[in-house]
Amino acid sequence: MTPPPNLPLVIAKPRELADLIACVKQYNPNADTSLIEKAYLFSEEVHKGQKRSSGESYFHHPIEVAFIIADLQLDTVTVTTALLHDTVEDTVATLPQIEEQFGSEIAALVDGVTKISQISFQTSEEKQAENFRKMVFAMAKDLRVILVKLADRTHNMRTLQHLRPDKQARIAQETLDIYAPLANRLGLSALKRELEDLSLRYTKPEIYYKLSIQVAKKIKERDQYTQDVLTMIEGALHEHEYHNVYVTGRPKHFYSIHKKMEKRNLTYDQVYDLTGFRIVLETVEQCYGVLGLIHSLWTPVPGRFKDYIAIPKANFYQSLHTTVIGPGGEKVEVQIRTREMHETAERGIAAHWAYKEGKNISQEASKFSWLNRLVEWNKDLQDPNEFLETVKLDLFSEDVYIFTPKGKVIEFPAGATPLDFAYTIHTDLGHHCIGAKVNGRMVPLKYKLKSGDTVEILTSPNQTPHKDWLKLVKTSRAKSKIRQFIKVQEHESSKVVGEMILEKELKKEELRFKTLLKEGILQQAVEAFSLKTVDDLLSSIGYGKLSAKKVISRLQLPSREIETTETKEAKESKETKHPLQRIVEEASKKSTTRHVVKVKGIEGLLVHFARCCSPVPGDSVVGFITRGRGISVHTRKCPKVFDSDPHRLIDIEWDTTAATERAVKIRVLCEDRPGLLADMSGVIKDQDSNITRAQIGTTKDKKAVCLFSISIKNLNHLSKIISAIEGVPGVLRAERVQKKER
């Protein structure tokens, strides 16, 4: 979609070396800028002749990235790295050459940025998980690497209009999924807001431009209201002799407005707190004093006060937040903080070392407990999907802060339960947890902790973990410890069952299990199936992964008859089959989706789609080997996948040559007006789809909620249908309906 005339394309004016030096000198007058000058000339030379998609000189990009870094007031080493960040990847320059001319520190930073730039997050789930690992470790080693990468992504987003629409959407979605949350986690709120708004512009252009028009229509009215509130605040501050105070009012950015409308099912006209007010003072004491003053001016909204000064966020953010009923009955959000807190709020981690040359960056990075958690948990998490889940959880979650009975504060992701608390204190405390007291009151294990809660864990020696606990916990430490316990327990029980099954089968051959074990004959089967121990062999039989007959067939027994050549050939032919092929061939022959998906490397397997997540062509999927029903197809984010036995999971992929249609549910929130259902049905039909079922309901605020079951060919087809529905006048939002994913 082409932007309307009142939203011009962003093309920054070229800036020169003198401008960059002046910018650095402004916040660090004593800075040695010789490295910056040298890097500027070096980068200009190696990028000579290269052009960007816009047609401008490629060298314009590293200059702008360097300015973004300078705006964060970082050291000269980081500014230099910004100028050089693309030289190794996109020019003839080499890393040894960078090290020789600019030193090992800058070379290491350039290498780190280059490696992150080569990471693709549009890959298979396993590959994506490994890419997350690489980025996390690059961050943990030196946070300046990710700061340069964030600056690089910010400038690319500012100039995204010059790329093809499909590339715009892909890069914008990746920015929304990965880089905006990272900016938030590092406390870079200014960059985070910009990245979110630019991402919305290209991922949901219709919504972005609709918001632009709606905001533009009311801009004079909103500006007047903002000025009136500012005047009242400044007058009250002056009357109570608060001096050197900085008061501002700014409109909320588009993405935050969109999320509020989406979360609460509101139209734009129903969103009142569109402007946020900020009061910046000298001391903490003044902050609390002004809070009381604001509450005396206007009535505070219950439950909307947050004290991030007493308990800062994980990214060091500190401020007092309150929402009051302002003039005209509108809700007004007010943030109150000191100047130092404001610096941290806008520049995050950058404000903690800034231009302090030679400061130990690793010490600053160590303050980020969430980053330390990711590095630490990686040691315990063998499954890359678990690590991927952990990273996403930590990037997107808001933290809550919980007190131990002794007053120590521990940070948890939102949604954490007493079980998470117990496992954080000690593994045994988690294993034997039967309940908890929160603020002196008994609560169930599923209780969601809130900031400020004081938690005391209750235990019993007879309590042990079970699978249902995996649905209650949020932290990866708790999940890992519970899975580990269950795995050990299941291994032991399956070993006992396996021994019973094998012994029963051996008796038919007039053999004894203990004799074969003592003589070491069972070791033959262990080696034949690439297992480590006899216990693993027995456990596999107990799980149903191996049949006792198959195990006995691999044993070289003195009493066994000599097989004929024909028998051997038949046996060898059978054994050369893929083990999964044999499992499926023994399963039920009833399947209607035989050629829709396929196991990588094998064709013609029996499959069925799981109802829990309803995968459709284009979803990232994984197969689960069932007992007797072939392969069950799940989306990789399906909760059942995380709770299932990882040994029974196999790689599958969609067969793109198979023409098939899948049913999918979509939910449409819209205004309740005559003819709207017919309009929506029409656009669905125009998109070559069919409605197989429809359910219509209304809400208290006169909205309509429509649930449609429609036939689609793939995710791209679904995306076009949803986009077409959202284009119908009166439609507020359309989305695919799936069971809650992790």
XYZ file of C-alpha atoms in Angstrom:
742
model
C 0.000 0.000 0.000
C 1.345 3.433 -0.988
C 1.474 5.921 1.910
C -1.035 8.801 1.691
C 0.292 12.297 0.890
C 0.394 13.385 4.541
C 2.844 10.550 5.368
C 5.945 11.260 3.252
C 8.582 8.591 2.754
C 11.527 9.007 5.122
C 14.797 9.810 3.352
C 17.444 11.199 5.687
C 19.829 13.902 4.473
C 23.477 12.851 4.114
C 25.707 13.949 6.981
C 29.461 14.477 7.054
C 32.398 13.461 9.281
C 32.471 16.919 10.883
C 28.843 16.491 11.964
C 29.622 13.122 13.567
C 32.690 14.466 15.391
C 30.650 17.428 16.655
C 27.942 15.082 17.917
C 30.499 12.988 19.880
C 32.279 16.095 21.241
C 28.969 17.474 22.489
C 28.602 14.713 25.112
C 32.308 13.890 25.475
C 34.460 16.997 24.915
C 37.679 15.105 25.714
C 37.042 12.209 23.304
C 39.928 11.085 21.086
C 38.176 11.048 17.710
C 41.182 9.939 15.645
C 39.824 6.358 15.412
C 36.452 7.665 14.236
C 38.120 9.778 11.530
C 40.249 6.833 10.421
C 37.238 4.461 10.340
C 35.191 7.031 8.396
C 37.806 7.252 5.638
C 38.390 3.473 5.609
C 34.663 2.665 5.346
C 34.125 5.333 2.689
C 36.910 3.808 0.589
C 35.857 0.130 0.810
C 32.158 0.952 0.204
C 32.993 3.163 -2.805
C 30.719 2.407 -5.773
C 28.170 0.450 -3.740
C 24.539 1.576 -3.889
C 21.543 0.906 -1.652
C 18.078 -0.042 -2.966
C 17.126 3.648 -2.757
C 19.909 4.510 -5.195
C 21.927 6.478 -2.648
C 25.540 5.654 -1.760
C 25.824 2.610 0.531
C 28.255 4.564 2.727
C 25.304 6.672 3.831
C 24.097 3.665 5.903
C 27.130 3.187 8.217
C 27.259 6.970 8.793
C 23.636 7.001 9.971
C 24.214 3.937 12.158
C 27.156 5.762 13.745
C 24.919 8.797 14.429
C 22.360 6.573 16.175
C 25.162 5.175 18.359
C 26.380 8.720 19.065
C 22.841 9.747 20.017
C 23.037 6.993 22.657
C 26.249 8.736 23.832
C 28.384 5.599 23.597
C 32.177 5.416 23.614
C 34.368 6.123 20.573
C 35.080 2.383 20.150
C 31.362 1.695 19.585
C 30.982 4.675 17.210
C 33.988 3.373 15.261
C 32.457 -0.119 15.153
C 29.254 1.358 13.743
C 31.201 2.914 10.847
C 32.903 -0.436 10.146
C 30.052 -2.843 10.934
C 29.330 -3.842 7.302
C 32.868 -3.777 5.925
C 33.745 -7.450 6.504
C 30.386 -8.747 5.279
C 29.831 -6.500 2.245
C 33.274 -5.382 1.023
C 36.733 -6.773 0.255
C 37.922 -5.825 3.755
C 38.912 -8.734 6.034
C 38.779 -9.191 9.779
C 42.598 -9.440 10.112
C 42.800 -6.163 8.208
C 40.347 -4.531 10.648
C 42.337 -5.862 13.615
C 45.633 -4.622 12.178
C 44.359 -1.094 11.585
C 41.893 -0.620 14.468
C 42.888 -3.098 17.183
C 41.528 -6.359 18.585
C 38.655 -4.798 20.559
C 37.062 -3.165 17.511
C 37.763 -6.255 15.382
C 35.951 -8.443 17.945
C 32.956 -6.091 17.937
C 32.820 -5.955 14.118
C 33.048 -9.760 14.012
C 30.193 -10.053 16.531
C 27.928 -7.699 14.547
C 28.801 -9.529 11.312
C 27.820 -12.895 12.812
C 24.510 -11.558 14.124
C 23.789 -9.981 10.728
C 24.196 -13.389 9.102
C 21.576 -14.921 11.399
C 18.236 -15.627 9.741
C 15.131 -15.960 11.885
C 13.001 -17.117 8.952
C 14.254 -20.693 9.113
C 13.145 -24.000 10.565
C 12.408 -24.020 14.290
C 15.589 -25.939 15.191
C 17.795 -23.656 13.113
C 16.050 -20.621 14.547
C 16.737 -21.883 18.062
C 20.442 -22.254 17.303
C 20.481 -18.746 15.847
C 18.958 -17.438 19.056
C 21.737 -19.133 20.986
C 24.380 -17.410 18.861
C 22.808 -14.002 19.373
C 22.398 -14.459 23.129
C 26.038 -15.438 23.561
C 27.210 -12.552 21.388
C 25.187 -10.229 23.642
C 26.516 -11.820 26.830
C 30.106 -11.399 25.646
C 29.758 -7.684 24.901
C 26.444 -5.834 24.838
C 27.866 -3.207 22.475
C 27.529 -5.817 19.701
C 23.744 -5.883 19.998
C 23.581 -2.095 20.417
C 25.295 -1.628 17.043
C 22.992 -4.252 15.533
C 19.935 -2.448 16.931
C 21.189 0.828 15.438
C 21.762 -0.974 12.123
C 18.212 -2.390 12.169
C 16.743 1.019 13.126
C 18.254 2.744 10.105
C 17.218 -0.127 7.832
C 13.653 0.230 9.112
C 13.750 3.991 8.466
C 14.559 3.298 4.802
C 12.438 0.166 4.348
C 10.114 1.818 1.833
C 12.703 1.242 -0.905
C 12.362 -2.577 -0.763
C 9.755 -4.918 -2.280
C 6.528 -5.334 -0.234
C 7.308 -8.983 0.613
C 10.742 -8.025 1.977
C 9.227 -5.107 3.877
C 6.746 -7.403 5.612
C 9.370 -10.061 6.427
C 11.927 -7.616 7.864
C 9.266 -5.678 9.779
C 7.870 -8.861 11.353
C 11.362 -9.984 12.363
C 11.923 -6.545 13.897
C 8.682 -6.819 15.858
C 9.473 -10.377 16.998
C 13.144 -9.970 17.888
C 14.678 -6.502 17.838
C 11.942 -4.317 19.389
C 11.684 -6.665 22.411
C 15.483 -6.636 22.684
C 15.503 -2.834 22.676
C 12.865 -2.914 25.409
C 14.851 -5.409 27.471
C 17.939 -3.202 27.194
C 15.910 -0.182 28.303
C 16.188 1.640 24.972
C 12.618 2.923 25.024
C 13.128 5.535 22.296
C 14.456 2.929 19.850
C 11.802 0.434 20.939
C 8.971 2.887 20.193
C 10.407 3.755 16.789
C 10.957 0.104 15.818
C 7.421 -0.843 16.864
C 5.782 1.983 14.933
C 7.825 1.324 11.797
C 7.094 -2.416 12.066
C 3.352 -1.735 12.337
C 3.590 0.457 9.240
C 4.767 -2.506 7.135
C 3.155 -5.519 8.854
C -0.331 -3.974 9.087
C -0.283 -0.961 6.725
C -4.093 -0.648 6.638
C -4.246 -0.302 10.433
C -1.219 2.031 10.518
C -2.612 4.445 7.964
C -6.121 4.282 9.430
C -4.606 5.324 12.772
C -2.599 8.059 11.034
C -5.748 9.536 9.545
C -7.697 9.264 12.813
C -4.882 10.912 14.776
C -4.527 13.670 12.177
C -8.267 14.427 12.355
C -8.114 15.085 16.102
C -4.621 16.554 16.351
C -5.772 20.144 17.068
C -8.265 18.980 19.685
C -5.657 16.675 21.261
C -2.950 19.379 21.244
C -5.294 21.794 23.018
C -6.182 19.201 25.667
C -2.494 18.390 26.206
C -1.634 22.077 26.611
C -4.478 22.593 29.106
C -3.301 19.679 31.272
C 0.335 20.855 31.059
C -0.683 24.337 32.194
C -2.554 22.905 35.185
C 0.385 20.671 36.204
C 2.963 23.451 35.825
C 0.757 25.855 37.788
C 0.386 23.395 40.678
C 4.146 22.694 40.703
C 4.971 26.420 40.744
C 2.440 27.049 43.526
C 4.070 24.382 45.687
C 7.572 25.725 44.892
C 8.925 22.872 42.777
C 11.724 24.401 40.684
C 13.968 23.070 37.890
C 11.132 20.790 36.823
C 10.767 19.451 33.270
C 7.145 18.689 32.262
C 6.126 17.269 28.876
C 3.063 15.754 27.271
C 3.418 13.505 24.259
C 0.985 11.398 22.230
C 1.299 7.650 22.656
C 2.963 5.942 19.715
C 0.821 4.151 17.129
C 1.817 0.630 18.127
C 0.816 1.112 21.780
C -2.552 2.568 20.679
C -3.079 -0.387 18.333
C -2.242 -2.928 21.065
C -4.629 -1.238 23.508
C -7.434 -1.269 20.916
C -6.708 -4.909 20.135
C -6.439 -6.059 23.753
C -9.618 -4.333 24.955
C -11.649 -4.577 21.718
C -11.897 -0.792 21.437
C -12.367 1.587 18.515
C -10.073 4.604 18.248
C -12.795 6.895 19.617
C -13.017 4.725 22.743
C -9.316 5.117 23.610
C -9.028 8.079 25.957
C -5.519 8.043 27.435
C -3.849 8.864 24.131
C -1.449 11.328 25.732
C 1.136 10.573 28.402
C 2.561 13.252 30.697
C 6.038 13.133 32.189
C 7.407 15.107 35.133
C 11.194 15.096 35.602
C 12.576 16.370 38.934
C 15.834 16.568 40.877
C 15.361 14.088 43.737
C 13.472 10.924 44.686
C 11.813 12.779 47.583
C 10.403 15.297 45.109
C 9.000 12.455 42.989
C 6.882 11.112 45.834
C 5.852 14.642 46.826
C 4.659 15.435 43.293
C 2.803 12.115 43.178
C 0.725 13.279 46.144
C 0.206 16.629 44.437
C -1.111 14.993 41.239
C -3.465 12.815 43.300
C -4.774 15.931 45.036
C -5.498 17.563 41.662
C -7.326 14.603 40.111
C -8.803 11.325 41.358
C -6.420 8.372 40.863
C -7.708 5.262 39.049
C -7.566 2.284 41.461
C -5.041 -0.393 40.555
C -3.199 1.810 38.047
C -0.376 3.026 40.332
C 3.049 1.378 39.933
C 6.180 2.182 41.918
C 9.168 1.299 39.734
C 11.432 3.507 41.873
C 11.237 1.215 44.895
C 11.323 -1.899 42.687
C 13.016 -1.123 39.324
C 12.368 -3.155 36.177
C 14.945 -5.677 34.971
C 16.251 -3.151 32.408
C 16.968 -0.619 35.229
C 13.856 1.429 34.410
C 12.701 3.542 37.354
C 9.655 5.808 37.525
C 6.356 6.347 39.306
C 3.326 5.590 37.113
C -0.181 6.712 37.950
C -3.409 7.144 35.987
C -5.914 9.789 37.073
C -9.300 11.039 35.916
C -8.270 14.331 34.324
C -10.227 17.266 32.872
C -13.360 16.248 30.980
C -13.381 12.836 32.650
C -10.537 11.546 30.466
C -7.981 9.139 31.859
C -4.551 10.758 32.035
C -1.350 8.770 32.520
C 1.456 10.533 34.432
C 5.062 9.347 34.850
C 7.237 10.943 37.545
C 11.024 10.424 37.716
C 14.393 12.073 38.384
C 16.718 13.306 35.648
C 19.007 10.307 36.099
C 16.026 7.940 35.869
C 14.914 9.723 32.696
C 18.349 9.198 31.132
C 18.145 5.483 31.916
C 14.554 5.276 30.652
C 15.474 6.698 27.253
C 18.943 5.200 26.753
C 18.806 2.097 28.952
C 22.056 0.188 29.339
C 23.810 2.840 27.243
C 23.274 5.333 30.066
C 25.181 3.056 32.447
C 28.538 3.212 30.740
C 27.935 5.851 28.039
C 31.199 7.386 26.855
C 33.239 6.216 29.863
C 36.250 5.035 27.877
C 37.855 1.800 29.050
C 35.038 0.891 31.436
C 34.573 -2.851 31.950
C 31.595 -3.590 29.722
C 31.220 -7.184 30.923
C 30.583 -5.889 34.446
C 27.773 -3.701 33.136
C 26.303 -6.616 31.167
C 26.363 -8.787 34.284
C 23.724 -6.509 35.832
C 21.175 -7.861 33.352
C 19.819 -10.803 35.320
C 17.549 -11.958 32.467
C 20.571 -12.252 30.148
C 22.507 -14.152 32.793
C 19.517 -16.462 33.209
C 19.501 -17.282 29.497
C 23.198 -18.124 29.476
C 22.867 -20.193 32.650
C 19.746 -22.058 31.549
C 21.353 -22.973 28.233
C 23.658 -25.309 30.174
C 20.625 -27.283 31.364
C 18.504 -27.185 28.197
C 19.478 -29.785 25.608
C 16.405 -29.352 23.409
C 16.893 -26.271 21.164
C 13.123 -25.702 21.085
C 13.110 -25.345 24.869
C 15.852 -22.735 24.595
C 13.895 -20.915 21.889
C 10.829 -20.916 24.140
C 12.948 -19.563 27.003
C 14.383 -16.696 24.963
C 11.001 -15.611 23.632
C 9.471 -15.841 27.094
C 12.196 -13.626 28.540
C 12.095 -11.123 25.680
C 8.363 -10.524 25.736
C 7.454 -10.952 29.386
C 7.131 -8.147 31.862
C 8.787 -9.116 35.131
C 7.215 -9.380 38.549
C 9.200 -8.949 41.750
C 8.584 -11.350 44.620
C 9.813 -11.254 48.221
C 11.142 -14.206 50.193
C 10.086 -14.435 53.883
C 13.480 -12.855 54.718
C 12.836 -9.842 52.473
C 15.043 -10.766 49.497
C 13.609 -9.683 46.116
C 13.571 -12.241 43.266
C 12.593 -11.430 39.692
C 10.200 -13.689 37.729
C 8.475 -13.540 34.338
C 4.822 -12.475 34.381
C 2.544 -15.447 35.007
C 5.002 -17.243 37.310
C 3.510 -19.381 40.083
C 4.614 -20.545 43.576
C 6.162 -23.604 41.879
C 8.495 -21.300 39.910
C 9.437 -19.604 43.170
C 10.121 -22.967 44.866
C 12.352 -24.252 42.055
C 14.265 -20.962 41.967
C 15.119 -21.338 45.670
C 16.125 -25.028 45.447
C 15.302 -28.031 43.263
C 14.281 -30.202 46.243
C 11.975 -27.440 47.501
C 10.226 -27.521 44.118
C 10.021 -31.328 43.979
C 8.277 -31.519 47.382
C 6.097 -28.388 47.095
C 2.443 -28.967 48.048
C 1.283 -25.371 48.328
C 2.243 -21.850 49.325
C 1.330 -18.925 51.516
C 1.265 -15.595 49.695
C 1.154 -12.589 52.015
C 0.198 -15.003 54.805
C -2.754 -16.488 52.901
C -2.933 -20.029 51.486
C -3.019 -20.115 47.665
C -3.129 -22.979 45.120
C -0.078 -23.893 43.036
C -1.691 -22.306 39.954
C -1.829 -18.853 41.635
C -0.121 -16.207 39.474
C 2.353 -14.163 41.472
C 2.075 -10.367 41.547
C 4.792 -7.813 42.205
C 5.185 -7.242 45.932
C 3.930 -10.692 46.974
C 5.770 -12.381 49.852
C 5.882 -16.141 49.260
C 6.410 -18.991 51.706
C 6.582 -22.544 50.293
C 4.885 -25.507 52.017
C 6.383 -28.973 51.437
C 5.777 -32.668 52.097
C 8.362 -35.486 51.831
C 5.739 -37.598 50.030
C 5.176 -35.047 47.243
C 6.797 -35.558 43.826
C 6.459 -33.699 40.499
C 4.011 -34.811 37.809
C 3.316 -33.796 34.205
C 0.478 -31.410 35.078
C 3.032 -29.171 36.773
C 4.499 -28.330 33.368
C 1.290 -26.410 32.609
C 1.635 -24.353 35.810
C 5.238 -23.130 35.633
C 6.686 -20.298 33.528
C 10.421 -20.355 34.184
C 12.637 -22.627 32.134
C 14.494 -23.725 35.251
C 11.280 -25.136 36.723
C 10.260 -26.770 33.434
C 13.708 -28.324 33.010
C 13.831 -29.716 36.557
C 10.297 -31.154 36.325
C 10.980 -32.774 32.932
C 14.254 -34.166 34.233
C 12.528 -35.758 37.247
C 9.691 -37.205 35.138
C 12.161 -38.555 32.591
C 14.112 -40.396 35.293
C 10.908 -41.786 36.814
C 9.550 -42.885 33.441
C 12.881 -44.426 32.541
C 12.839 -46.521 35.708
C 9.235 -47.644 35.305
C 9.636 -48.390 31.593
C 12.785 -50.395 32.408
C 10.794 -52.651 34.765
C 8.001 -53.051 32.195
C 10.566 -53.718 29.441
C 12.228 -56.451 31.445
C 8.871 -58.171 32.043
C 7.976 -58.022 28.324
C 11.378 -59.297 27.208
C 11.438 -62.104 29.756
C 7.981 -63.254 28.654
C 9.089 -63.361 25.015
C 12.358 -65.125 25.873
C 10.432 -67.922 27.628
C 8.806 -68.758 24.291
C 12.315 -69.376 22.980
C 13.171 -71.370 26.119
C 15.639 -68.707 27.179
C 16.167 -66.846 30.474
C 16.731 -63.116 30.804
C 19.190 -63.394 33.715
C 21.325 -65.916 31.831
C 21.589 -63.708 28.733
C 22.354 -60.699 30.924
C 25.060 -62.538 32.846
C 26.729 -63.908 29.691
C 26.694 -60.459 28.046
C 24.616 -61.634 25.092
C 22.100 -58.747 25.504
C 24.943 -56.350 24.755
C 24.652 -57.459 21.122
C 21.191 -55.892 20.902
C 22.393 -52.780 22.734
C 25.039 -52.218 20.042
C 22.704 -53.218 17.200
C 20.231 -50.474 18.139
C 22.940 -47.890 18.957
C 22.010 -47.684 22.627
C 24.341 -47.131 25.583
C 23.308 -49.714 28.164
C 21.049 -52.724 28.720
C 18.881 -50.445 30.884
C 18.328 -48.211 27.848
C 17.373 -51.303 25.827
C 14.813 -52.397 28.438
C 13.457 -48.857 28.717
C 12.978 -48.696 24.925
C 11.000 -51.941 25.045
C 8.896 -50.600 27.917
C 8.232 -47.342 26.040
C 7.157 -49.282 22.964
C 9.994 -47.992 20.796
C 11.357 -51.497 20.293
C 9.520 -54.834 20.216
C 10.881 -57.758 22.241
C 10.794 -59.941 19.108
C 12.957 -57.473 17.232
C 15.465 -57.445 20.086
C 15.637 -61.272 20.204
C 16.124 -61.361 16.422
C 19.378 -59.433 16.832
C 20.871 -61.870 19.353
C 23.429 -64.444 18.182
C 22.249 -67.506 20.087
C 23.909 -70.969 19.855
C 20.551 -72.692 19.796
C 19.093 -70.681 16.909
C 18.575 -72.501 13.599
C 20.706 -71.592 10.587
C 18.684 -69.385 8.344
C 18.364 -70.126 4.635
C 19.692 -67.642 2.099
C 16.132 -66.714 1.187
C 15.201 -66.099 4.849
C 18.286 -63.941 5.355
C 17.493 -61.871 2.273
C 13.911 -61.355 3.408
C 15.104 -60.394 6.880
C 17.745 -58.008 5.532
C 15.167 -56.400 3.236
C 12.869 -55.863 6.212
C 15.624 -54.491 8.396
C 16.829 -52.014 5.786
C 13.500 -50.245 6.063
C 13.450 -47.064 8.078
C 12.329 -47.963 11.642
C 9.636 -45.282 11.489
C 8.366 -46.815 8.240
C 7.900 -50.170 10.009
C 6.105 -48.518 12.947
C 3.671 -46.807 10.637
C 3.109 -49.924 8.490
C 1.988 -51.765 11.613
C -0.448 -48.946 12.460
C -4.011 -48.477 11.288
C -4.421 -48.220 7.503
C -7.128 -45.564 7.781
C -5.841 -42.195 6.674
C -7.154 -39.396 4.510
C -3.988 -37.271 4.600
C -1.429 -39.758 3.290
C 0.251 -37.349 0.879
C -0.282 -33.967 2.569
C 2.881 -34.114 4.699
C 5.900 -36.385 4.599
C 8.692 -37.485 6.885
C 11.962 -36.045 5.643
C 13.578 -38.766 3.556
C 10.511 -41.063 3.556
C 7.303 -40.910 1.559
C 3.846 -42.441 1.818
C 3.507 -42.466 5.603
C 0.147 -42.456 7.368
C -0.562 -39.176 9.110
C -3.402 -37.350 10.823
C -3.725 -33.765 12.002
C -3.886 -32.992 15.716
C -7.070 -31.205 16.801
C -5.265 -29.359 19.612
C -3.489 -26.955 17.229
C -5.119 -27.587 13.779
C -2.016 -27.105 11.583
C -2.452 -25.806 8.045
C -0.027 -25.834 5.082
C 2.660 -23.259 5.779
C 2.734 -23.741 9.562
C 6.006 -24.971 11.017
C 5.107 -28.553 11.979
C 6.541 -31.580 13.744
C 5.412 -35.235 13.769
C 4.680 -37.366 16.830
C 4.840 -41.155 16.563
C 1.612 -42.473 18.083
C 0.905 -46.047 19.109
C -1.311 -47.516 16.425
C -2.326 -44.319 14.558
C 0.788 -43.460 12.584
C 2.124 -39.885 12.672
C 0.227 -37.090 14.442
C 0.965 -33.647 12.936
C 1.307 -30.691 15.359
C 2.476 -27.099 15.012
C 5.883 -26.699 16.623
C 4.462 -24.236 19.167
C 1.676 -26.585 20.270
C 1.810 -27.052 24.085
C 1.378 -30.809 23.642
C 4.681 -30.939 21.765
C 6.553 -29.463 24.737
C 4.872 -31.904 27.131
C 5.455 -34.992 24.953
C 8.307 -37.470 24.869
C 11.031 -35.828 22.680
C 12.203 -39.272 21.493
C 8.896 -39.800 19.677
C 9.159 -36.505 17.735
C 10.271 -36.616 14.089
C 10.918 -34.005 11.403
C 8.175 -33.647 8.797
C 7.465 -31.149 6.058
C 4.517 -30.149 3.917
C 4.289 -31.802 0.519
C 4.044 -28.738 -1.715
C 3.034 -30.873 -4.711
C -0.155 -32.080 -3.018
C -3.299 -30.057 -3.728
C -5.326 -30.009 -0.551
C -7.553 -27.759 1.507
C -7.699 -27.490 5.280
C -10.413 -26.090 7.516
C -9.386 -23.228 9.787
C -11.284 -21.073 12.271
C -11.142 -17.294 12.212
C -12.598 -14.783 14.674
C -13.817 -11.397 13.460
C -14.566 -8.493 15.803
C -16.727 -5.909 14.108
C -19.390 -3.293 14.532
C -22.967 -4.577 14.735
C -24.467 -3.157 11.551
C -26.946 -4.503 8.975
C -25.384 -6.131 5.925
C -21.925 -6.592 7.440
C -22.230 -10.403 7.493
C -23.117 -10.421 3.804
C -20.156 -8.152 3.018
C -17.746 -10.439 4.865
C -19.190 -13.546 3.191
C -18.697 -11.854 -0.163
C -14.997 -11.098 0.331
C -14.382 -14.637 1.615
C -16.011 -15.993 -1.543
C -13.978 -13.576 -3.680
C -10.806 -15.003 -2.132
C -11.749 -18.476 -3.438
C -12.730 -19.835 -0.035
C -15.870 -21.382 1.395
C -17.560 -20.875 4.787
C -18.393 -24.294 6.235
C -19.706 -23.003 9.552
C -20.562 -19.642 11.131
C -21.399 -18.515 14.650
C -22.431 -14.942 15.471
C -22.651 -13.244 18.875
C -22.799 -9.716 20.247
C -21.034 -8.032 23.161
C -22.334 -5.569 25.762
C -20.705 -2.621 23.991
C -22.619 -3.333 20.763
C -19.843 -5.155 18.966
C -20.320 -8.372 17.007
C -18.055 -11.410 17.310
C -18.177 -13.775 14.317
C -16.578 -17.218 14.302
C -16.128 -18.686 10.817
C -14.824 -22.096 9.760
C -13.387 -21.620 6.274
C -11.426 -23.735 3.791
C -7.914 -22.579 2.901
C -5.050 -23.837 0.758
C -2.148 -22.544 2.872
C -1.036 -19.769 5.246
C -0.591 -17.295 2.399
C -4.181 -17.940 1.317
C -5.344 -17.429 4.929
C -3.368 -14.167 5.205
C -5.051 -12.791 2.068
C -8.495 -13.729 3.388
C -7.876 -12.055 6.770
C -6.492 -8.944 5.055
C -9.565 -8.791 2.795
C -11.941 -9.152 5.764
C -10.122 -6.392 7.698
C -10.663 -4.139 4.671
C -14.448 -4.393 5.023
C -15.871 -1.185 6.600
C -16.908 -1.860 10.181
C -14.466 -4.716 10.755
C -12.151 -3.981 13.690
C -9.985 -7.095 13.695
C -9.786 -10.553 12.122
C -7.530 -13.325 13.395
C -6.929 -17.051 13.180
C -8.218 -19.047 16.161
C -5.953 -21.666 17.689
C -5.635 -23.111 21.138
C -3.205 -21.110 23.276
C 0.384 -21.655 22.180
C 3.492 -21.355 24.287
